[in-house]
mmCIF file of N, CA and C in Angstrom:
data_model
loop_
_atom_site.group_PDB
_atom_site.id
_atom_site.type_symbol
_atom_site.label_atom_id
_atom_site.label_comp_id
_atom_site.label_asym_id
_atom_site.label_seq_id
_atom_site.Cartn_x
_atom_site.Cartn_y
_atom_site.Cartn_z
ATOM 1 N N UNK A 20 -50.390 88.255 -189.409
ATOM 2 C CA UNK A 20 -50.228 88.469 -190.968
ATOM 3 C C UNK A 20 -49.270 89.750 -191.472
ATOM 4 N N UNK A 21 -48.539 90.132 -192.085
ATOM 5 C CA UNK A 21 -48.473 91.387 -193.039
ATOM 6 C C UNK A 21 -49.009 91.437 -194.262
ATOM 7 N N UNK A 22 -49.104 92.825 -194.184
ATOM 8 C CA UNK A 22 -49.382 93.583 -194.918
ATOM 9 C C UNK A 22 -48.108 94.509 -195.495
ATOM 10 N N UNK A 23 -48.336 94.331 -197.345
ATOM 11 C CA UNK A 23 -47.754 95.095 -197.984
ATOM 12 C C UNK A 23 -48.240 95.005 -199.312
ATOM 13 N N UNK A 24 -47.668 96.862 -199.576
ATOM 14 C CA UNK A 24 -48.562 97.132 -200.752
ATOM 15 C C UNK A 24 -47.375 97.076 -201.926
ATOM 16 N N UNK A 25 -47.285 96.767 -202.877
ATOM 17 C CA UNK A 25 -46.409 97.184 -204.159
ATOM 18 C C UNK A 25 -46.621 97.222 -205.526
ATOM 19 N N UNK A 26 -46.091 98.485 -205.749
ATOM 20 C CA UNK A 26 -46.233 99.125 -207.019
ATOM 21 C C UNK A 26 -45.392 98.595 -208.367
ATOM 22 N N UNK A 27 -45.791 98.650 -209.076
ATOM 23 C CA UNK A 27 -44.658 98.240 -210.241
ATOM 24 C C UNK A 27 -44.870 99.167 -211.129
ATOM 25 N N UNK A 28 -43.770 99.412 -211.991
ATOM 26 C CA UNK A 28 -43.901 100.469 -213.306
ATOM 27 C C UNK A 28 -43.045 99.897 -213.912
ATOM 28 N N UNK A 29 -42.807 100.739 -215.515
ATOM 29 C CA UNK A 29 -42.074 100.381 -216.239
ATOM 30 C C UNK A 29 -40.947 101.360 -216.259
ATOM 31 N N UNK A 30 -40.764 102.060 -215.223
ATOM 32 C CA UNK A 30 -39.534 103.181 -214.824
ATOM 33 C C UNK A 30 -39.780 103.901 -213.835
ATOM 34 N N UNK A 31 -38.772 104.343 -213.261
ATOM 35 C CA UNK A 31 -38.738 105.258 -211.814
ATOM 36 C C UNK A 31 -39.491 106.182 -212.041
ATOM 37 N N UNK A 32 -39.819 106.992 -212.621
ATOM 38 C CA UNK A 32 -40.446 108.117 -212.334
ATOM 39 C C UNK A 32 -42.305 107.470 -212.347
ATOM 40 N N UNK A 33 -42.277 106.580 -212.949
ATOM 41 C CA UNK A 33 -43.921 105.855 -213.075
ATOM 42 C C UNK A 33 -44.194 105.047 -211.681
ATOM 43 N N UNK A 34 -43.083 104.427 -210.747
ATOM 44 C CA UNK A 34 -43.221 103.525 -209.680
ATOM 45 C C UNK A 34 -43.572 104.635 -208.898
ATOM 46 N N UNK A 35 -42.006 105.763 -208.903
ATOM 47 C CA UNK A 35 -42.207 106.740 -207.418
ATOM 48 C C UNK A 35 -43.863 107.648 -207.240
ATOM 49 N N UNK A 36 -44.654 107.640 -208.905
ATOM 50 C CA UNK A 36 -45.929 108.279 -209.122
ATOM 51 C C UNK A 36 -46.850 107.502 -208.227
ATOM 52 N N UNK A 37 -46.593 105.961 -208.324
ATOM 53 C CA UNK A 37 -47.601 105.586 -207.631
ATOM 54 C C UNK A 37 -46.973 105.079 -206.084
ATOM 55 N N UNK A 38 -45.929 105.064 -205.574
ATOM 56 C CA UNK A 38 -45.553 104.870 -204.519
ATOM 57 C C UNK A 38 -46.074 106.586 -203.485
ATOM 58 N N UNK A 39 -46.120 106.913 -204.650
ATOM 59 C CA UNK A 39 -45.971 108.881 -203.636
ATOM 60 C C UNK A 39 -48.481 108.008 -203.495
ATOM 61 N N UNK A 40 -48.720 107.571 -204.555
ATOM 62 C CA UNK A 40 -50.312 107.839 -204.145
ATOM 63 C C UNK A 40 -50.287 107.120 -202.856
ATOM 64 N N UNK A 41 -49.463 105.656 -202.757
ATOM 65 C CA UNK A 41 -49.335 104.703 -200.974
ATOM 66 C C UNK A 41 -49.779 105.702 -200.165
ATOM 67 N N UNK A 42 -48.733 106.776 -200.395
ATOM 68 C CA UNK A 42 -47.866 107.312 -199.089
ATOM 69 C C UNK A 42 -49.005 108.238 -198.743
ATOM 70 N N UNK A 43 -49.823 109.089 -199.864
ATOM 71 C CA UNK A 43 -50.961 109.856 -200.054
ATOM 72 C C UNK A 43 -51.932 109.331 -198.878
ATOM 73 N N UNK A 44 -51.863 107.600 -198.725
ATOM 74 C CA UNK A 44 -53.159 107.155 -198.152
ATOM 75 C C UNK A 44 -52.426 106.977 -196.541
ATOM 76 N N UNK A 45 -51.596 107.221 -196.370
ATOM 77 C CA UNK A 45 -51.210 107.085 -195.021
ATOM 78 C C UNK A 45 -50.333 106.204 -194.609
ATOM 79 N N UNK A 46 -49.853 105.156 -195.434
ATOM 80 C CA UNK A 46 -49.105 104.240 -196.118
ATOM 81 C C UNK A 46 -47.477 104.835 -195.972
ATOM 82 N N UNK A 47 -46.584 104.012 -195.015
ATOM 83 C CA UNK A 47 -45.285 104.331 -194.776
ATOM 84 C C UNK A 47 -44.097 103.374 -196.234
ATOM 85 N N UNK A 48 -43.508 104.081 -196.345
ATOM 86 C CA UNK A 48 -42.730 103.715 -197.224
ATOM 87 C C UNK A 48 -41.711 102.857 -196.837
ATOM 88 N N UNK A 49 -41.370 101.353 -197.628
ATOM 89 C CA UNK A 49 -40.753 99.923 -197.213
ATOM 90 C C UNK A 49 -39.385 99.889 -197.668
ATOM 91 N N UNK A 50 -39.437 99.923 -199.230
ATOM 92 C CA UNK A 50 -38.643 99.542 -200.231
ATOM 93 C C UNK A 50 -39.682 101.094 -201.361
ATOM 94 N N UNK A 51 -37.872 101.931 -201.369
ATOM 95 C CA UNK A 51 -38.277 102.851 -202.698
ATOM 96 C C UNK A 51 -38.021 102.427 -203.977
ATOM 97 N N UNK A 52 -38.292 103.096 -204.915
ATOM 98 C CA UNK A 52 -37.888 102.306 -206.306
ATOM 99 C C UNK A 52 -37.001 101.996 -206.678
ATOM 100 N N UNK A 53 -37.499 100.501 -206.930
ATOM 101 C CA UNK A 53 -35.958 99.635 -207.436
ATOM 102 C C UNK A 53 -35.691 99.111 -208.756
ATOM 103 N N UNK A 54 -34.327 98.999 -209.433
ATOM 104 C CA UNK A 54 -34.484 98.463 -210.646
ATOM 105 C C UNK A 54 -34.956 96.858 -210.219
ATOM 106 N N UNK A 55 -35.339 96.436 -210.415
ATOM 107 C CA UNK A 55 -35.728 94.739 -210.765
ATOM 108 C C UNK A 55 -35.055 93.887 -211.743
ATOM 109 N N UNK A 56 -34.036 94.485 -212.542
ATOM 110 C CA UNK A 56 -33.275 93.989 -213.417
ATOM 111 C C UNK A 56 -33.634 92.912 -214.521
ATOM 112 N N UNK A 57 -34.690 93.902 -215.718
ATOM 113 C CA UNK A 57 -35.521 93.689 -216.874
ATOM 114 C C UNK A 57 -36.854 93.216 -216.694
ATOM 115 N N UNK A 58 -37.092 93.515 -214.845
ATOM 116 C CA UNK A 58 -38.689 93.093 -214.700
ATOM 117 C C UNK A 58 -38.946 94.260 -214.353
ATOM 118 N N UNK A 59 -38.568 95.924 -215.069
ATOM 119 C CA UNK A 59 -39.146 96.659 -214.511
ATOM 120 C C UNK A 59 -38.973 96.993 -213.301
ATOM 121 N N UNK A 60 -39.518 98.075 -212.581
ATOM 122 C CA UNK A 60 -39.342 99.072 -211.659
ATOM 123 C C UNK A 60 -39.950 98.095 -210.427
ATOM 124 N N UNK A 61 -39.804 98.152 -209.009
ATOM 125 C CA UNK A 61 -40.967 97.829 -207.666
ATOM 126 C C UNK A 61 -40.833 98.933 -206.461
ATOM 127 N N UNK A 62 -41.787 99.314 -205.866
ATOM 128 C CA UNK A 62 -41.745 99.841 -204.638
ATOM 129 C C UNK A 62 -42.816 99.832 -203.558
ATOM 130 N N UNK A 63 -42.502 99.662 -202.725
ATOM 131 C CA UNK A 63 -43.501 99.080 -201.395
ATOM 132 C C UNK A 63 -43.438 99.976 -200.017
ATOM 133 N N UNK A 64 -44.663 99.193 -199.968
ATOM 134 C CA UNK A 64 -45.162 100.430 -198.854
ATOM 135 C C UNK A 64 -46.133 99.686 -197.907
ATOM 136 N N UNK A 65 -45.914 100.157 -196.185
ATOM 137 C CA UNK A 65 -46.821 99.218 -195.595
ATOM 138 C C UNK A 65 -48.058 99.830 -195.214
ATOM 139 N N UNK A 66 -48.463 99.270 -194.035
ATOM 140 C CA UNK A 66 -49.579 100.464 -193.241
ATOM 141 C C UNK A 66 -48.620 100.916 -192.381
ATOM 142 N N UNK A 67 -49.272 102.189 -191.028
ATOM 143 C CA UNK A 67 -48.423 101.974 -190.019
ATOM 144 C C UNK A 67 -49.021 101.147 -188.842
ATOM 145 N N UNK A 68 -48.065 101.437 -187.955
ATOM 146 C CA UNK A 68 -48.622 100.129 -186.975
ATOM 147 C C UNK A 68 -49.151 101.149 -186.215
ATOM 148 N N UNK A 69 -50.491 100.289 -185.395
ATOM 149 C CA UNK A 69 -51.170 101.381 -184.592
ATOM 150 C C UNK A 69 -51.675 100.055 -183.301
ATOM 151 N N UNK A 70 -52.130 100.538 -182.011
ATOM 152 C CA UNK A 70 -52.463 100.213 -181.045
ATOM 153 C C UNK A 70 -53.540 100.067 -180.559
ATOM 154 N N UNK A 71 -54.505 100.145 -181.664
ATOM 155 C CA UNK A 71 -55.936 99.784 -181.473
ATOM 156 C C UNK A 71 -56.011 98.167 -181.178
ATOM 157 N N UNK A 72 -56.945 98.371 -180.007
ATOM 158 C CA UNK A 72 -57.493 97.106 -179.737
ATOM 159 C C UNK A 72 -57.560 95.604 -180.697
ATOM 160 N N UNK A 73 -57.488 94.398 -180.563
ATOM 161 C CA UNK A 73 -57.936 93.663 -181.647
ATOM 162 C C UNK A 73 -59.187 93.135 -181.162
ATOM 163 N N UNK A 74 -60.287 93.063 -181.738
ATOM 164 C CA UNK A 74 -61.614 92.461 -181.921
ATOM 165 C C UNK A 74 -61.394 90.886 -181.995
ATOM 166 N N UNK A 75 -61.686 89.803 -181.383
ATOM 167 C CA UNK A 75 -62.492 89.029 -180.822
ATOM 168 C C UNK A 75 -63.256 88.288 -181.077
ATOM 169 N N UNK A 76 -64.748 88.540 -181.490
ATOM 170 C CA UNK A 76 -65.414 88.080 -181.748
ATOM 171 C C UNK A 76 -65.521 88.365 -183.207
ATOM 172 N N UNK A 77 -65.223 87.428 -184.361
ATOM 173 C CA UNK A 77 -65.075 87.974 -185.598
ATOM 174 C C UNK A 77 -66.301 87.205 -186.654
ATOM 175 N N UNK A 78 -67.139 87.008 -185.537
ATOM 176 C CA UNK A 78 -68.498 86.761 -187.027
ATOM 177 C C UNK A 78 -69.588 87.942 -186.958
ATOM 178 N N UNK A 79 -70.461 87.463 -187.815
ATOM 179 C CA UNK A 79 -71.365 88.544 -188.246
ATOM 180 C C UNK A 79 -71.673 89.703 -187.299
ATOM 181 N N UNK A 80 -71.999 90.611 -187.237
ATOM 182 C CA UNK A 80 -72.175 91.972 -186.099
ATOM 183 C C UNK A 80 -73.794 91.490 -185.948
ATOM 184 N N UNK A 81 -73.905 91.545 -184.659
ATOM 185 C CA UNK A 81 -75.206 91.400 -184.100
ATOM 186 C C UNK A 81 -76.431 92.670 -184.506
ATOM 187 N N UNK A 82 -76.016 93.258 -185.172
ATOM 188 C CA UNK A 82 -76.335 95.012 -184.926
ATOM 189 C C UNK A 82 -77.515 95.142 -185.100
#
């Protein structure tokens, strides 16, 4: 599954501000603020890839 986080705004400045918030959380820019032709502006960010191992047991923890 691929995760993508999208910011939508009324103009480029508003969208860029939202994208900066995502980047401040450690995400990577995937799509800079782009005019969506009369549907406002959009930008995307994705998580950094990691080499962390995948947990096999997905049930409730036996804590």
